[in-house]
Amino acid sequence: MKLPYERPHIRKLTAGPPSKFGPRPGQQPVTELDGVPVTALAARYGSPLFVLSERQLRRNYQAAVRAFGTRYPQVQLAWSYKTNYLNAVCRVFHQEGAWAEVVSGFELEKALGNGVPGHQILFNGPGKRRADLLRAAEVDAVIHLDHADELHLLLELAAGLPQRPRVALRINLDAGTFPQWDRFGFNLENGQAWQAIERLAAAADRVELIGLHCHIGTFVLQPAAYGVAAGKLAALAQRCARELQAPIQYLDLGGGFPSTNTLKGAYLPGPDTVPPLDDYAEAITQALLGAGFRPDELPLLILEAGRVLVDDAGSLLGSVLATKRLADGRRATIVDFGVNLLFTSYWYDHLISPTRDYSPQTETTVLYGPLCMNIDVLREAVSLPLLAPGDLLVVHKVGAYNMSQWQQFITLRPNVVLIDMQGEVHVVREAETLAYLQQLEKVPGHLR
Amino acid sequence: MKLKPTIALSAAGLLFNPATGDSFSANPVALEILGLLREDAAPEAAKTAVLARYEVEAHQLDKDWDDLVAQLRQHDLLDS
Amino acid sequence: MNPARPRLTVALTGLNAVDSPGPGVAVARALRESPAYDVRLIGLSYEALEPGIYLPDLFARSYQLPYPSAGTAALRTRLLEIHEREQLDVIIPNFDAELYNFGRLAPELAAHGIHTFLPTAAQLEMRDKLNLAAFGAEHGLQVPADMRLFGVADIPKAAAQLGWPLVLKGRYYDATVCHTPAQAEQAFWQLQARWGAPVLAQQFVAGQEINVAGLADGRGGLLSAVPMRKLFITDKGKAWAGITIADDALPALARRFAAATRWRGGFELELMRTAAGELFIMEINPRFPAWIYLAVGAGHNQPAALLQLARGEAVSDFNEYAVGKMFVRYAWDLVVDNADFQQMASVGEL
């Protein structure tokens, strides 16, 4: 029986902490995902491979409904399509009861294709075209107006429509966060928002104002800021009812709730510092319940959660292609997934786990993707065991944004699988092929 | 390839270079190889010994051997 | 050793008795003089060259901890590993940056029989540099006016509001006194690059530096406050010599602080007394200061009393502290064997 091998390694002893005591975070091997061995997943579906957990998707959704629903009588979640619009993911959330929040004409069609009734689709975004507005009106989606040009375009279009389009107003406001997001919607503090509301109220024969919406930022770590936003939105809704006799049916507090990923540059890891969703629910619902609505007047509360529902339900399985030594002696490890697949590595220090046991020796390494591009750096320095080519790694919490912001660049995009509640594995998006990639290309006759 | 004769090597895998004051720790395979070199084993003999004792392919050991030499050179632990 | 004193094993951090020292070694000396306990000390270090590790007369053993940035999960594992071997009774963390993690673990540690007496997360938050001005306003405590800077464009606004010179402070550490817009701009970029946004602009307050070491019971009561005026300050702004002084306004301020926050555990108020006699709170440290042994010398063994608080025991009243006691810090070269360093640096314990 031979001894297990590990590449020979010597480490200079410095004043810094040794890498050799106790299990360190990220070093615990992850041998399976939802009960399925990672080696089996890689052997069957290839590497790299995105793996989604249906169990975690549902668990997250139910936890969010519980957090808000136990504190406020009327709550509705609208799944933020852009976070991950793979149909399988969207349909899990719709099965659980989610509406759809979309930000483009193509996302609107996607939601309709997933069987979401038009009246349960909220249409956000600063870039809606004339055709998008007409289509939204046709299917009775709620148009969240972003700016005055859009408002006036819609008023013009609405004049020729058989039924009044339903609209909500996107508001931006000072919730005490920095930077203040003022590029979307109408500003509250400078009177823009009220001006737009008056304009809509005056055109009540053509459009129906039913909601107010705000979205204060992304990965917002201060629950109190949501309380401020909810309070201001509630006051605005009450003013609508009081001064314009235009009662508001819903307040949409948007999304922006963080996952437990660790932001680059953060001193403490995400799991220790990110407030639980309950804290956000508490801040928002307390502000609404304390705003002075009569109990029967309390508006519907809508949340456009995205990242917090999906991030920790996605993992990326990949393998080591090579290890090398840089000019200054630093270790570099090349893996088979790059920034083209793991877009979020630009802003998170993702937790990366080995998938088998190693000795307690670790080495600090630069982690490079496989692209022949200088930008393809996943981590400048990460402490990992002494990896060898072919070793599998799991990157955690990659469910949000990667499967919508990924790029087909230099390499083709890999398989995406969903592990269902019974532990069955389903391919939900096939690995791309050269033929798929080229199907829209046309070669002019003289180049054939 | 020879380890500097003044380098102290402990059974626990600790190296000390008295000429510079630097200390190092070696993992088990590195310690095994350094021990063989210390006893003036030729590189090929040392590799054969490691192949006989550890679960590793010859091509992998060859690549890792070169990397170990690079590490020893970087830390100035080799004679010549 | 008084055989009547029960044995207590106490682990503590902050063994970096260097030129900008951590309080650990001073706290250790104080604990060894506990009238109530025969204290056995375990050192907890982050780096292999923290001098306290190499003081075997003070620390029976030392262990390395994962950096605070590794999070509570790694810290929990390591502490329980150490506990299994040393049967810890009390842990006293002495670094600002680690208190948050220890605080989160406190209930779990208590379940393992390890006592702590730490400020709450809310208390840590309210005295945070970024929140200090709001804290002062809320409790009627005088604090220099400040403004958060998110870009160099904010500097003229800050100067108009706070006047020149302007003190620019990093989010976590470092401060620069700036006399011109050009200096402020340069300092802003440096501080932002190092510590991130925002950079804090603070009103410059000239005067005499006075610090108060305090201990509060977590129910609004102040148990001890020992004021010290700095006599000699190093180029890092640390006191190298200081003297206990009598000024009723100082313990009174500490009492108001303890009552307002219901502070739990040790703290240090960094104060500035202006020529006009006004007292400004410049910073509040959520732990004992590095000069805490002066308080012991003046008759107030605050760390020893903290042990009793941690164990839920009554703390008897302190007598008056001695005025005019001085400390003069000195540097002392320990001679140790390389083998000790090797062991600490490779396996993380000694």
Coordinates of C-alpha atoms in Angstrom, one line a residue, chain C residues 1 4 8 15 53 82 91 109 112 124 140 145 149-150 159 170-171 197 221 243 296 299 308 314 319 321 323 333 348:
Chain C
M1 CA 0.7 32.4 45.4
A4 CA -6.8 30.2 49.1
L8 CA -8.8 30.2 36.9
L15 CA 0.0 40.1 22.8
I53 CA 4.2 34.6 23.1
I82 CA -7.9 25.2 22.5
I91 CA -11.7 34.8 27.5
L109 CA -18.8 29.9 24.4
H112 CA -19.1 25.4 26.9
L124 CA -19.8 48.6 19.4
G140 CA -25.3 65.4 25.0
A145 CA -18.2 67.8 14.4
L149 CA -16.5 62.3 2.5
F150 CA -17.3 60.1 -0.5
A159 CA -13.9 72.8 5.0
G170 CA -9.6 56.5 7.5
R171 CA -12.6 54.3 7.9
A197 CA -15.0 54.9 1.6
G221 CA -23.2 51.6 36.4
I243 CA 0.3 60.2 34.9
V296 CA -3.6 48.7 38.6
G299 CA -5.2 50.9 42.9
Q308 CA -15.6 38.7 38.4
A314 CA -20.3 40.8 42.7
N319 CA -11.3 52.9 46.7
Y321 CA -7.4 55.8 42.8
V323 CA -3.2 60.4 41.9
D333 CA 14.7 42.7 24.1
G348 CA 0.6 27.7 15.7

